[in-house]
C-alpha cells in the first residue's frame, strides 16, 4: 500500500481520474481497478430534493472508515484502496462518495468495492438532511435494505 | 467528567451539540437514565428509542458499555451516508 491518504473527508468535489491515477501510481502489479461513485439524486421517498446536507462525526468517521477499509484488505487480496466522502451542502447530480480499490485480478476488486460501500452505509457516522423545494428540511431515515445489504457479507 | 456529544436529529431535538457531564456513571445505560430525567425529549431520544446508536471514544458501544472519567460518549440516530 502507498503512503497516500486512504481516507478523505472533504467538502470539495473530487476528480475520479486523478484519484484513480494516484491509487495506481507505482503499482505494476495491478490488473484491476474498481471504482464506485455515489451521486446526489433529485428525488427521495417520492419527493423532489433541492439540497442534500451531509453531517459527520469528526474523529469517529475516519476511524470507522479505516476499519472498514482494512477489513476489505483482510478479506480480499487488494493492492490499494481509497475512500472519499464529501460533507456539507450538495445538490442533485453532485458526487458524494468515492470508493476505489485495486487488485491483481478483477474479482477481488469487485467484491471489495461492493463490501466497502455496503459497510459504509451502515457503519460510518454520516447523516443526510434533505431540503425540499418548499424549504422544508428533513433527516433521511436509515433504510432496512441497507442493513440487509450489510448482512450479506457476514461470514 | 464525561464529554457527551449529540449528532444530526438528536442535536436538533435536544438543542445542543455537546456538553460536559460531571457526575460519574459506570455504564452508558446509567448515563442515559440520568439524562432522561431532563424531560420528554430526552426520554424519547435516549431512553425509549430502539434505534439509538451509541459510541464511546469513537467505537460503537451499547447500553452496558462501561464508561469512566475522560471518556467521550456520543448519541446519534442510525447512519445514512454514502
PDB file of C-alpha atoms in Angstrom:
ATOM      1  CA  UNK A   1       0.000   0.000   0.000  1.00  0.00           C
ATOM      2  CA  UNK A   2       1.209   3.510  -0.752  1.00  0.00           C
ATOM      3  CA  UNK A   3       1.698   6.372   1.698  1.00  0.00           C
ATOM      4  CA  UNK A   4      -1.124   8.401   0.175  1.00  0.00           C
ATOM      5  CA  UNK A   5      -4.123   9.104   2.417  1.00  0.00           C
ATOM      6  CA  UNK A   6      -6.604   6.242   2.152  1.00  0.00           C
ATOM      7  CA  UNK A   7      -9.487   8.103   3.778  1.00  0.00           C
ATOM      8  CA  UNK A   8     -10.550  11.609   2.848  1.00  0.00           C
ATOM      9  CA  UNK A   9     -13.459  13.530   4.364  1.00  0.00           C
ATOM     10  CA  UNK A  10     -13.805  16.778   2.458  1.00  0.00           C
ATOM     11  CA  UNK A  11     -16.206  19.479   1.348  1.00  0.00           C
ATOM     12  CA  UNK A  12     -14.616  19.808  -2.080  1.00  0.00           C
ATOM     13  CA  UNK A  13     -15.569  17.729  -5.072  1.00  0.00           C
ATOM     14  CA  UNK A  14     -13.169  15.042  -6.329  1.00  0.00           C
ATOM     15  CA  UNK A  15     -11.927  14.008  -9.735  1.00  0.00           C
ATOM     16  CA  UNK A  16     -12.229  10.283 -10.421  1.00  0.00           C
ATOM     17  CA  UNK A  17      -9.411  10.169 -12.993  1.00  0.00           C
ATOM     18  CA  UNK A  18      -6.967  11.984 -10.708  1.00  0.00           C
ATOM     19  CA  UNK A  19      -7.826   9.835  -7.696  1.00  0.00           C
ATOM     20  CA  UNK A  20      -7.574   6.542  -9.575  1.00  0.00           C
ATOM     21  CA  UNK A  21      -4.268   7.608 -11.144  1.00  0.00           C
ATOM     22  CA  UNK A  22      -2.878   8.263  -7.651  1.00  0.00           C
ATOM     23  CA  UNK A  23      -4.218   4.928  -6.430  1.00  0.00           C
ATOM     24  CA  UNK A  24      -2.443   3.092  -9.270  1.00  0.00           C
ATOM     25  CA  UNK A  25       0.795   5.095  -9.245  1.00  0.00           C
ATOM     26  CA  UNK A  26       3.835   2.883  -8.857  1.00  0.00           C
ATOM     27  CA  UNK A  27       1.872  -0.378  -8.756  1.00  0.00           C
ATOM     28  CA  UNK A  28       2.994  -2.562 -11.639  1.00  0.00           C
ATOM     29  CA  UNK A  29       1.139  -5.472 -10.081  1.00  0.00           C
ATOM     30  CA  UNK A  30      -2.339  -4.004 -10.508  1.00  0.00           C
ATOM     31  CA  UNK A  31      -4.542  -5.722 -13.061  1.00  0.00           C
ATOM     32  CA  UNK A  32      -7.901  -4.332 -11.971  1.00  0.00           C
ATOM     33  CA  UNK A  33      -9.343  -1.127 -10.575  1.00  0.00           C
ATOM     34  CA  UNK A  34     -12.956  -0.940  -9.475  1.00  0.00           C
ATOM     35  CA  UNK A  35     -14.380   2.420  -8.511  1.00  0.00           C
ATOM     36  CA  UNK A  36     -17.831   3.418  -7.318  1.00  0.00           C
ATOM     37  CA  UNK A  37     -19.090   6.994  -7.362  1.00  0.00           C
ATOM     38  CA  UNK A  38     -22.264   7.808  -5.433  1.00  0.00           C
ATOM     39  CA  UNK A  39     -24.178  10.855  -6.624  1.00  0.00           C
ATOM     40  CA  UNK A  40     -26.937  13.055  -5.232  1.00  0.00           C
ATOM     41  CA  UNK A  41     -30.410  12.227  -6.564  1.00  0.00           C
ATOM     42  CA  UNK A  42     -33.109  14.830  -7.138  1.00  0.00           C
ATOM     43  CA  UNK A  43     -35.788  12.589  -5.671  1.00  0.00           C
ATOM     44  CA  UNK A  44     -36.183  10.624  -2.432  1.00  0.00           C
ATOM     45  CA  UNK A  45     -39.268   8.960  -0.935  1.00  0.00           C
ATOM     46  CA  UNK A  46     -41.278  10.356  -3.838  1.00  0.00           C
ATOM     47  CA  UNK A  47     -40.351  13.985  -3.144  1.00  0.00           C
ATOM     48  CA  UNK A  48     -38.164  16.340  -5.099  1.00  0.00           C
ATOM     49  CA  UNK A  49     -34.924  17.175  -3.264  1.00  0.00           C
ATOM     50  CA  UNK A  50     -33.213  20.544  -3.760  1.00  0.00           C
ATOM     51  CA  UNK A  51     -30.290  20.319  -1.337  1.00  0.00           C
ATOM     52  CA  UNK A  52     -28.580  17.438   0.469  1.00  0.00           C
ATOM     53  CA  UNK A  53     -26.513  18.293   3.513  1.00  0.00           C
ATOM     54  CA  UNK A  54     -24.066  15.812   4.997  1.00  0.00           C
ATOM     55  CA  UNK A  55     -23.077  15.866   8.668  1.00  0.00           C
ATOM     56  CA  UNK A  56     -20.467  13.592  10.191  1.00  0.00           C
ATOM     57  CA  UNK A  57     -18.709  12.801  13.487  1.00  0.00           C
ATOM     58  CA  UNK A  58     -15.126  14.032  13.108  1.00  0.00           C
ATOM     59  CA  UNK A  59     -12.687  11.526  14.551  1.00  0.00           C
ATOM     60  CA  UNK A  60     -15.073   8.591  14.613  1.00  0.00           C
ATOM     61  CA  UNK A  61     -15.749   8.829  10.885  1.00  0.00           C
ATOM     62  CA  UNK A  62     -12.104   8.395   9.948  1.00  0.00           C
ATOM     63  CA  UNK A  63     -11.699   5.548  12.439  1.00  0.00           C
ATOM     64  CA  UNK A  64     -14.819   3.740  11.213  1.00  0.00           C
ATOM     65  CA  UNK A  65     -13.857   4.095   7.532  1.00  0.00           C
ATOM     66  CA  UNK A  66     -10.302   2.884   8.150  1.00  0.00           C
ATOM     67  CA  UNK A  67     -11.669  -0.159   9.994  1.00  0.00           C
ATOM     68  CA  UNK A  68     -13.941  -0.991   7.031  1.00  0.00           C
ATOM     69  CA  UNK A  69     -11.087  -0.472   4.564  1.00  0.00           C
ATOM     70  CA  UNK A  70      -8.693  -2.694   6.498  1.00  0.00           C
ATOM     71  CA  UNK A  71     -11.334  -5.391   6.785  1.00  0.00           C
ATOM     72  CA  UNK A  72     -11.669  -5.352   2.995  1.00  0.00           C
ATOM     73  CA  UNK A  73      -7.905  -5.838   2.739  1.00  0.00           C
ATOM     74  CA  UNK A  74      -8.118  -8.780   5.129  1.00  0.00           C
ATOM     75  CA  UNK A  75     -10.893 -10.457   3.150  1.00  0.00           C
ATOM     76  CA  UNK A  76      -9.561  -9.962  -0.364  1.00  0.00           C
ATOM     77  CA  UNK A  77      -6.107  -9.617  -1.910  1.00  0.00           C
ATOM     78  CA  UNK A  78      -6.042  -5.907  -2.726  1.00  0.00           C
ATOM     79  CA  UNK A  79      -3.145  -3.720  -3.784  1.00  0.00           C
ATOM     80  CA  UNK A  80      -4.578  -0.363  -2.731  1.00  0.00           C
ATOM     81  CA  UNK A  81      -7.815   1.309  -1.724  1.00  0.00           C
ATOM     82  CA  UNK A  82      -9.313   4.732  -1.217  1.00  0.00           C
ATOM     83  CA  UNK A  83     -12.492   6.141   0.320  1.00  0.00           C
ATOM     84  CA  UNK A  84     -13.539   9.768  -0.219  1.00  0.00           C
ATOM     85  CA  UNK A  85     -16.736  11.048   1.380  1.00  0.00           C
ATOM     86  CA  UNK A  86     -17.930  14.596   0.992  1.00  0.00           C
ATOM     87  CA  UNK A  87     -19.628  16.619   3.735  1.00  0.00           C
ATOM     88  CA  UNK A  88     -21.588  19.873   3.733  1.00  0.00           C
ATOM     89  CA  UNK A  89     -24.128  21.066   1.204  1.00  0.00           C
ATOM     90  CA  UNK A  90     -24.568  19.247  -2.114  1.00  0.00           C
ATOM     91  CA  UNK A  91     -27.028  19.418  -4.965  1.00  0.00           C
ATOM     92  CA  UNK A  92     -28.603  16.896  -7.356  1.00  0.00           C
ATOM     93  CA  UNK A  93     -26.021  15.351  -9.735  1.00  0.00           C
ATOM     94  CA  UNK A  94     -23.134  16.223  -7.359  1.00  0.00           C
ATOM     95  CA  UNK A  95     -20.696  13.457  -6.495  1.00  0.00           C
ATOM     96  CA  UNK A  96     -20.939  12.473  -2.834  1.00  0.00           C
ATOM     97  CA  UNK A  97     -18.767   9.388  -2.286  1.00  0.00           C
ATOM     98  CA  UNK A  98     -15.933   7.531  -3.994  1.00  0.00           C
ATOM     99  CA  UNK A  99     -14.747   4.018  -3.210  1.00  0.00           C
ATOM    100  CA  UNK A 100     -11.856   2.765  -5.327  1.00  0.00           C
ATOM    101  CA  UNK A 101      -9.874  -0.438  -4.927  1.00  0.00           C
ATOM    102  CA  UNK A 102      -7.190  -2.119  -6.953  1.00  0.00           C
ATOM    103  CA  UNK A 103      -6.057  -5.717  -7.118  1.00  0.00           C
ATOM    104  CA  UNK A 104      -4.167  -8.136  -9.326  1.00  0.00           C
ATOM    105  CA  UNK A 105      -7.388  -9.706 -10.524  1.00  0.00           C
ATOM    106  CA  UNK A 106     -10.805  -8.156 -11.027  1.00  0.00           C
ATOM    107  CA  UNK A 107     -12.914 -10.405  -8.850  1.00  0.00           C
ATOM    108  CA  UNK A 108     -11.277  -9.260  -5.609  1.00  0.00           C
ATOM    109  CA  UNK A 109     -11.676  -5.625  -6.601  1.00  0.00           C
ATOM    110  CA  UNK A 110     -15.366  -6.002  -7.472  1.00  0.00           C
ATOM    111  CA  UNK A 111     -16.155  -7.755  -4.181  1.00  0.00           C
ATOM    112  CA  UNK A 112     -14.123  -5.357  -2.054  1.00  0.00           C
ATOM    113  CA  UNK A 113     -15.656  -2.196  -3.522  1.00  0.00           C
ATOM    114  CA  UNK A 114     -19.138  -3.602  -3.019  1.00  0.00           C
ATOM    115  CA  UNK A 115     -18.334  -4.632   0.559  1.00  0.00           C
ATOM    116  CA  UNK A 116     -16.800  -1.268   1.491  1.00  0.00           C
ATOM    117  CA  UNK A 117     -19.812   0.606   0.144  1.00  0.00           C
ATOM    118  CA  UNK A 118     -22.323  -1.634   1.953  1.00  0.00           C
ATOM    119  CA  UNK A 119     -20.490  -1.299   5.265  1.00  0.00           C
ATOM    120  CA  UNK A 120     -20.035   2.435   4.866  1.00  0.00           C
ATOM    121  CA  UNK A 121     -23.800   2.841   4.549  1.00  0.00           C
ATOM    122  CA  UNK A 122     -24.491   1.340   7.963  1.00  0.00           C
ATOM    123  CA  UNK A 123     -21.250   1.761   9.934  1.00  0.00           C
ATOM    124  CA  UNK A 124     -19.754   5.168   9.168  1.00  0.00           C
ATOM    125  CA  UNK A 125     -21.234   8.119  11.105  1.00  0.00           C
ATOM    126  CA  UNK A 126     -22.639  10.276   8.304  1.00  0.00           C
ATOM    127  CA  UNK A 127     -26.159  11.691   8.303  1.00  0.00           C
ATOM    128  CA  UNK A 128     -28.063  13.191   5.401  1.00  0.00           C
ATOM    129  CA  UNK A 129     -30.519  16.060   5.642  1.00  0.00           C
ATOM    130  CA  UNK A 130     -32.699  16.969   2.676  1.00  0.00           C
ATOM    131  CA  UNK A 131     -34.180  20.325   1.793  1.00  0.00           C
ATOM    132  CA  UNK A 132     -37.325  20.147  -0.357  1.00  0.00           C
ATOM    133  CA  UNK A 133     -38.272  22.817  -2.939  1.00  0.00           C
ATOM    134  CA  UNK A 134     -40.683  24.443  -0.444  1.00  0.00           C
ATOM    135  CA  UNK A 135     -37.828  24.914   2.021  1.00  0.00           C
ATOM    136  CA  UNK A 136     -38.852  22.079   4.383  1.00  0.00           C
ATOM    137  CA  UNK A 137     -35.929  20.178   5.883  1.00  0.00           C
ATOM    138  CA  UNK A 138     -35.921  16.530   6.966  1.00  0.00           C
ATOM    139  CA  UNK A 139     -33.357  13.989   8.074  1.00  0.00           C
ATOM    140  CA  UNK A 140     -33.061  10.936   5.865  1.00  0.00           C
ATOM    141  CA  UNK A 141     -34.137   7.758   7.673  1.00  0.00           C
ATOM    142  CA  UNK A 142     -31.905   4.713   7.666  1.00  0.00           C
ATOM    143  CA  UNK A 143     -33.137   2.018   5.307  1.00  0.00           C
ATOM    144  CA  UNK A 144     -33.750  -1.579   6.266  1.00  0.00           C
ATOM    145  CA  UNK A 145     -32.398  -2.514   2.825  1.00  0.00           C
ATOM    146  CA  UNK A 146     -29.008  -1.016   3.761  1.00  0.00           C
ATOM    147  CA  UNK A 147     -28.799  -3.240   6.831  1.00  0.00           C
ATOM    148  CA  UNK A 148     -29.766  -6.245   4.703  1.00  0.00           C
ATOM    149  CA  UNK A 149     -27.052  -5.305   2.222  1.00  0.00           C
ATOM    150  CA  UNK A 150     -24.510  -5.294   5.040  1.00  0.00           C
ATOM    151  CA  UNK A 151     -25.718  -8.643   6.371  1.00  0.00           C
ATOM    152  CA  UNK A 152     -24.978 -10.467   3.131  1.00  0.00           C
ATOM    153  CA  UNK A 153     -21.261 -10.085   3.951  1.00  0.00           C
ATOM    154  CA  UNK A 154     -21.493 -11.710   7.374  1.00  0.00           C
ATOM    155  CA  UNK A 155     -19.200 -14.679   7.432  1.00  0.00           C
TER     156      UNK A 155
ATOM    157  CA  UNK B   1     -16.254  14.299  33.826  1.00  0.00           C
ATOM    158  CA  UNK B   2     -17.618  12.741  30.641  1.00  0.00           C
ATOM    159  CA  UNK B   3     -17.821  14.556  27.302  1.00  0.00           C
ATOM    160  CA  UNK B   4     -21.202  13.879  25.696  1.00  0.00           C
ATOM    161  CA  UNK B   5     -21.939  14.587  22.010  1.00  0.00           C
ATOM    162  CA  UNK B   6     -25.230  14.646  20.095  1.00  0.00           C
ATOM    163  CA  UNK B   7     -25.448  14.404  16.307  1.00  0.00           C
ATOM    164  CA  UNK B   8     -27.912  15.047  13.480  1.00  0.00           C
ATOM    165  CA  UNK B   9     -31.601  14.905  14.505  1.00  0.00           C
ATOM    166  CA  UNK B  10     -30.575  14.324  18.148  1.00  0.00           C
ATOM    167  CA  UNK B  11     -28.595  17.572  18.202  1.00  0.00           C
ATOM    168  CA  UNK B  12     -31.635  19.427  16.912  1.00  0.00           C
ATOM    169  CA  UNK B  13     -34.171  17.666  19.142  1.00  0.00           C
ATOM    170  CA  UNK B  14     -32.108  18.110  22.297  1.00  0.00           C
ATOM    171  CA  UNK B  15     -30.898  21.600  21.447  1.00  0.00           C
ATOM    172  CA  UNK B  16     -27.206  21.007  21.984  1.00  0.00           C
ATOM    173  CA  UNK B  17     -24.193  19.518  20.211  1.00  0.00           C
ATOM    174  CA  UNK B  18     -22.105  18.639  23.265  1.00  0.00           C
ATOM    175  CA  UNK B  19     -21.726  19.045  26.990  1.00  0.00           C
ATOM    176  CA  UNK B  20     -19.506  18.055  29.882  1.00  0.00           C
ATOM    177  CA  UNK B  21     -21.259  15.952  32.488  1.00  0.00           C
ATOM    178  CA  UNK B  22     -19.807  15.990  35.945  1.00  0.00           C
ATOM    179  CA  UNK B  23     -21.335  13.010  37.640  1.00  0.00           C
ATOM    180  CA  UNK B  24     -19.703   9.616  37.458  1.00  0.00           C
ATOM    181  CA  UNK B  25     -21.553   6.745  35.799  1.00  0.00           C
ATOM    182  CA  UNK B  26     -20.476   3.162  35.425  1.00  0.00           C
ATOM    183  CA  UNK B  27     -22.282   2.454  32.189  1.00  0.00           C
ATOM    184  CA  UNK B  28     -23.781   4.243  29.198  1.00  0.00           C
ATOM    185  CA  UNK B  29     -27.171   2.980  30.414  1.00  0.00           C
ATOM    186  CA  UNK B  30     -26.781   4.765  33.763  1.00  0.00           C
ATOM    187  CA  UNK B  31     -25.848   7.973  31.952  1.00  0.00           C
ATOM    188  CA  UNK B  32     -28.940   7.628  29.734  1.00  0.00           C
ATOM    189  CA  UNK B  33     -31.198   7.070  32.775  1.00  0.00           C
ATOM    190  CA  UNK B  34     -29.900  10.270  34.273  1.00  0.00           C
ATOM    191  CA  UNK B  35     -30.213  12.331  31.065  1.00  0.00           C
ATOM    192  CA  UNK B  36     -33.754  11.050  30.543  1.00  0.00           C
ATOM    193  CA  UNK B  37     -34.898  12.773  33.734  1.00  0.00           C
ATOM    194  CA  UNK B  38     -34.394  16.133  31.976  1.00  0.00           C
ATOM    195  CA  UNK B  39     -37.687  15.889  30.124  1.00  0.00           C
ATOM    196  CA  UNK B  40     -39.804  14.280  27.460  1.00  0.00           C
ATOM    197  CA  UNK B  41     -37.438  14.972  24.535  1.00  0.00           C
ATOM    198  CA  UNK B  42     -34.568  13.357  26.372  1.00  0.00           C
ATOM    199  CA  UNK B  43     -36.675  10.396  27.384  1.00  0.00           C
ATOM    200  CA  UNK B  44     -37.864   9.865  23.797  1.00  0.00           C
ATOM    201  CA  UNK B  45     -34.466  10.352  22.153  1.00  0.00           C
ATOM    202  CA  UNK B  46     -32.380   8.273  24.524  1.00  0.00           C
ATOM    203  CA  UNK B  47     -34.358   6.049  26.864  1.00  0.00           C
ATOM    204  CA  UNK B  48     -37.248   4.856  24.705  1.00  0.00           C
ATOM    205  CA  UNK B  49     -35.555   4.944  21.315  1.00  0.00           C
ATOM    206  CA  UNK B  50     -34.938   1.440  19.943  1.00  0.00           C
ATOM    207  CA  UNK B  51     -32.802   2.898  17.152  1.00  0.00           C
ATOM    208  CA  UNK B  52     -30.439   4.824  19.404  1.00  0.00           C
ATOM    209  CA  UNK B  53     -26.822   4.498  18.287  1.00  0.00           C
ATOM    210  CA  UNK B  54     -24.023   4.923  20.809  1.00  0.00           C
ATOM    211  CA  UNK B  55     -20.273   5.419  20.517  1.00  0.00           C
ATOM    212  CA  UNK B  56     -17.704   5.540  23.313  1.00  0.00           C
ATOM    213  CA  UNK B  57     -14.331   7.013  22.364  1.00  0.00           C
ATOM    214  CA  UNK B  58     -15.203   6.659  18.652  1.00  0.00           C
ATOM    215  CA  UNK B  59     -16.122   2.972  18.843  1.00  0.00           C
ATOM    216  CA  UNK B  60     -19.633   1.576  18.571  1.00  0.00           C
ATOM    217  CA  UNK B  61     -20.994   0.888  22.056  1.00  0.00           C
ATOM    218  CA  UNK B  62     -24.085  -0.484  23.802  1.00  0.00           C
ATOM    219  CA  UNK B  63     -26.046   0.480  26.876  1.00  0.00           C
ATOM    220  CA  UNK B  64     -23.970  -1.862  29.033  1.00  0.00           C
ATOM    221  CA  UNK B  65     -20.643  -0.434  27.815  1.00  0.00           C
ATOM    222  CA  UNK B  66     -18.545   0.746  30.761  1.00  0.00           C
ATOM    223  CA  UNK B  67     -17.531   4.406  30.903  1.00  0.00           C
ATOM    224  CA  UNK B  68     -15.075   6.322  33.053  1.00  0.00           C
ATOM    225  CA  UNK B  69     -13.992   9.908  33.572  1.00  0.00           C
ATOM    226  CA  UNK B  70     -12.465  11.440  30.445  1.00  0.00           C
ATOM    227  CA  UNK B  71     -14.449   9.280  28.028  1.00  0.00           C
ATOM    228  CA  UNK B  72     -16.311  10.707  25.059  1.00  0.00           C
ATOM    229  CA  UNK B  73     -19.845   9.356  24.690  1.00  0.00           C
ATOM    230  CA  UNK B  74     -21.830  10.120  21.530  1.00  0.00           C
ATOM    231  CA  UNK B  75     -25.534   9.612  20.829  1.00  0.00           C
ATOM    232  CA  UNK B  76     -26.962   9.610  17.311  1.00  0.00           C
ATOM    233  CA  UNK B  77     -29.622   8.134  15.013  1.00  0.00           C
ATOM    234  CA  UNK B  78     -28.855   5.319  12.537  1.00  0.00           C
ATOM    235  CA  UNK B  79     -26.336   6.499   9.945  1.00  0.00           C
ATOM    236  CA  UNK B  80     -27.318   7.386   6.378  1.00  0.00           C
ATOM    237  CA  UNK B  81     -24.135   8.172   4.464  1.00  0.00           C
ATOM    238  CA  UNK B  82     -22.967   7.108   1.063  1.00  0.00           C
TER     239      UNK B  82
END
